[in-house]
Amino acid sequence: QVQLMESGGGLVQTGGSLRLSCAASTSISSIRSGAWHRQAPGKQRELVAHLTNGGAVHYADSVKGRFTISLDNAETTLFLQMNNLEPDDTAVYYCSAAIRKRAFSPVSDYWGQGTQVTVSS
């Protein structure tokens, strides 16, 4: 069973940077598309950034110009580079991805367990 595992969260001061990573727990063929979401205490989960199968990227207005979603050349690890962080960015960040486990196998969707990002003022 494939599991996605996020890493790179932590505590950072306002204006600081973090880079989140999302990788599968087992060997996979490729990540076809992926996204990062976040959920702050008392709020609904929101989509932060999305990378489509064709390579297009989309960002929430609140993070445009500060966050960058990307995929490594091997197409097995999804990243979220977060710069100029603000206290409102404090949340649990989750990755999701459409994964092809083996060449020519169907694509299935998976979610990670989340990683905490805390931005202090």
mmCIF file of C-alpha atoms in Angstrom:
data_model
loop_
_atom_site.group_PDB
_atom_site.id
_atom_site.type_symbol
_atom_site.label_atom_id
_atom_site.label_comp_id
_atom_site.label_asym_id
_atom_site.label_seq_id
_atom_site.Cartn_x
_atom_site.Cartn_y
_atom_site.Cartn_z
ATOM 1 C CA GLN A 1 0.000 0.000 0.000
ATOM 2 C CA VAL A 2 1.447 3.368 -1.013
ATOM 3 C CA GLN A 3 1.599 6.049 1.647
ATOM 4 C CA LEU A 4 2.651 9.635 1.121
ATOM 5 C CA MET A 5 4.946 11.116 3.738
ATOM 6 C CA GLU A 6 5.457 14.834 4.212
ATOM 7 C CA SER A 7 8.561 16.328 5.777
ATOM 8 C CA GLY A 8 10.132 19.742 6.244
ATOM 9 C CA GLY A 9 7.602 21.371 8.536
ATOM 10 C CA GLY A 10 8.576 23.192 11.676
ATOM 11 C CA LEU A 11 8.691 26.498 13.507
ATOM 12 C CA VAL A 12 9.910 29.587 11.672
ATOM 13 C CA GLN A 13 9.794 33.314 12.245
ATOM 14 C CA THR A 14 7.811 35.736 10.096
ATOM 15 C CA GLY A 15 9.644 36.289 6.834
ATOM 16 C CA GLY A 16 11.408 32.947 6.999
ATOM 17 C CA SER A 17 11.318 30.033 4.564
ATOM 18 C CA LEU A 18 10.569 26.331 4.654
ATOM 19 C CA ARG A 19 10.636 23.633 2.014
ATOM 20 C CA LEU A 20 8.127 20.830 2.333
ATOM 21 C CA SER A 21 8.688 17.471 0.680
ATOM 22 C CA CYS A 22 6.206 14.724 -0.130
ATOM 23 C CA ALA A 23 7.424 11.270 -1.086
ATOM 24 C CA ALA A 24 5.917 7.818 -1.347
ATOM 25 C CA SER A 25 6.729 5.184 1.272
ATOM 26 C CA THR A 26 7.398 2.567 -1.395
ATOM 27 C CA SER A 27 8.871 2.533 -4.848
ATOM 28 C CA ILE A 28 6.574 4.058 -7.447
ATOM 29 C CA SER A 29 6.753 4.748 -11.138
ATOM 30 C CA SER A 30 5.782 8.415 -11.057
ATOM 31 C CA ILE A 31 3.668 11.194 -9.586
ATOM 32 C CA ARG A 32 1.378 12.377 -12.376
ATOM 33 C CA SER A 33 -0.042 15.410 -10.603
ATOM 34 C CA GLY A 34 0.028 16.748 -7.077
ATOM 35 C CA ALA A 35 -1.189 19.373 -4.701
ATOM 36 C CA TRP A 36 -0.583 20.909 -1.308
ATOM 37 C CA HIS A 37 -3.406 21.736 1.051
ATOM 38 C CA ARG A 38 -3.480 23.235 4.532
ATOM 39 C CA GLN A 39 -5.807 23.333 7.485
ATOM 40 C CA ALA A 40 -5.514 25.888 10.244
ATOM 41 C CA PRO A 41 -7.184 25.365 13.641
ATOM 42 C CA GLY A 42 -10.912 26.005 13.401
ATOM 43 C CA LYS A 43 -10.816 26.437 9.633
ATOM 44 C CA GLN A 44 -11.645 24.270 6.656
ATOM 45 C CA ARG A 45 -8.911 22.603 4.640
ATOM 46 C CA GLU A 46 -7.928 24.756 1.666
ATOM 47 C CA LEU A 47 -6.026 24.111 -1.546
ATOM 48 C CA VAL A 48 -2.729 25.984 -1.524
ATOM 49 C CA ALA A 49 -1.031 24.889 -4.738
ATOM 50 C CA HIS A 50 -1.723 22.460 -7.560
ATOM 51 C CA LEU A 51 0.541 21.004 -10.234
ATOM 52 C CA THR A 52 -1.322 19.418 -13.124
ATOM 53 C CA ASN A 53 -0.327 16.459 -15.264
ATOM 54 C CA GLY A 54 0.538 18.894 -18.038
ATOM 55 C CA GLY A 55 2.825 20.940 -15.819
ATOM 56 C CA ALA A 56 0.497 23.888 -15.183
ATOM 57 C CA VAL A 57 0.546 25.341 -11.692
ATOM 58 C CA HIS A 58 -2.166 27.100 -9.745
ATOM 59 C CA TYR A 59 -1.916 28.883 -6.402
ATOM 60 C CA ALA A 60 -4.305 30.254 -3.832
ATOM 61 C CA ASP A 61 -4.321 34.046 -3.963
ATOM 62 C CA SER A 62 -2.976 34.189 -0.420
ATOM 63 C CA VAL A 63 0.288 32.460 -1.369
ATOM 64 C CA LYS A 64 0.915 33.700 -4.925
ATOM 65 C CA GLY A 65 4.420 35.036 -5.321
ATOM 66 C CA ARG A 66 5.566 33.386 -2.077
ATOM 67 C CA PHE A 67 5.023 29.631 -2.558
ATOM 68 C CA THR A 68 6.278 27.408 -5.371
ATOM 69 C CA ILE A 69 5.122 23.854 -6.081
ATOM 70 C CA SER A 70 7.423 21.561 -8.017
ATOM 71 C CA LEU A 71 8.231 17.943 -8.845
ATOM 72 C CA ASP A 72 11.729 16.440 -8.934
ATOM 73 C CA ASN A 73 13.141 15.168 -12.227
ATOM 74 C CA ALA A 74 12.428 11.572 -11.218
ATOM 75 C CA GLU A 75 8.754 12.522 -10.710
ATOM 76 C CA THR A 76 8.689 10.790 -7.330
ATOM 77 C CA THR A 77 8.888 13.689 -4.873
ATOM 78 C CA LEU A 78 6.632 16.737 -4.655
ATOM 79 C CA PHE A 79 7.907 19.951 -3.092
ATOM 80 C CA LEU A 80 6.459 23.166 -1.738
ATOM 81 C CA GLN A 81 8.930 26.011 -1.330
ATOM 82 C CA MET A 82 7.485 28.574 1.047
ATOM 83 C CA ASN A 83 9.136 31.978 1.288
ATOM 84 C CA ASN A 84 8.298 35.144 3.208
ATOM 85 C CA LEU A 85 6.121 33.174 5.612
ATOM 86 C CA GLU A 86 3.438 34.927 7.620
ATOM 87 C CA PRO A 87 1.635 33.952 10.849
ATOM 88 C CA ASP A 88 -1.519 33.283 8.772
ATOM 89 C CA ASP A 89 0.394 30.495 7.028
ATOM 90 C CA THR A 90 0.387 28.520 10.279
ATOM 91 C CA ALA A 91 -1.422 25.239 9.601
ATOM 92 C CA VAL A 92 -1.035 21.536 9.052
ATOM 93 C CA TYR A 93 0.067 21.044 5.467
ATOM 94 C CA TYR A 94 -1.010 17.965 3.514
ATOM 95 C CA CYS A 95 0.115 16.698 0.151
ATOM 96 C CA SER A 96 -2.003 14.749 -2.274
ATOM 97 C CA ALA A 97 -0.893 13.110 -5.474
ATOM 98 C CA ALA A 98 -2.075 11.029 -8.383
ATOM 99 C CA ILE A 99 0.414 8.189 -8.538
ATOM 100 C CA ARG A 100 1.208 5.539 -11.090
ATOM 101 C CA LYS A 101 2.702 2.694 -9.047
ATOM 102 C CA ARG A 102 4.103 0.747 -11.980
ATOM 103 C CA ALA A 103 4.598 1.514 -15.651
ATOM 104 C CA PHE A 104 1.266 1.301 -17.488
ATOM 105 C CA SER A 105 -0.679 0.733 -14.249
ATOM 106 C CA PRO A 106 -3.746 2.865 -13.471
ATOM 107 C CA VAL A 107 -3.289 6.154 -11.649
ATOM 108 C CA SER A 108 -4.654 6.358 -8.087
ATOM 109 C CA ASP A 109 -4.976 9.246 -5.627
ATOM 110 C CA TYR A 110 -3.208 9.316 -2.263
ATOM 111 C CA TRP A 111 -2.953 11.690 0.689
ATOM 112 C CA GLY A 112 -0.250 12.291 3.248
ATOM 113 C CA GLN A 113 -0.706 12.509 7.024
ATOM 114 C CA GLY A 114 0.284 16.148 7.260
ATOM 115 C CA THR A 115 3.152 18.193 8.659
ATOM 116 C CA GLN A 116 2.839 21.138 11.027
ATOM 117 C CA VAL A 117 4.054 24.569 9.948
ATOM 118 C CA THR A 118 4.092 27.262 12.611
ATOM 119 C CA VAL A 119 5.064 30.850 11.836
ATOM 120 C CA SER A 120 5.775 33.047 14.842
ATOM 121 C CA SER A 121 5.268 36.801 14.772
#
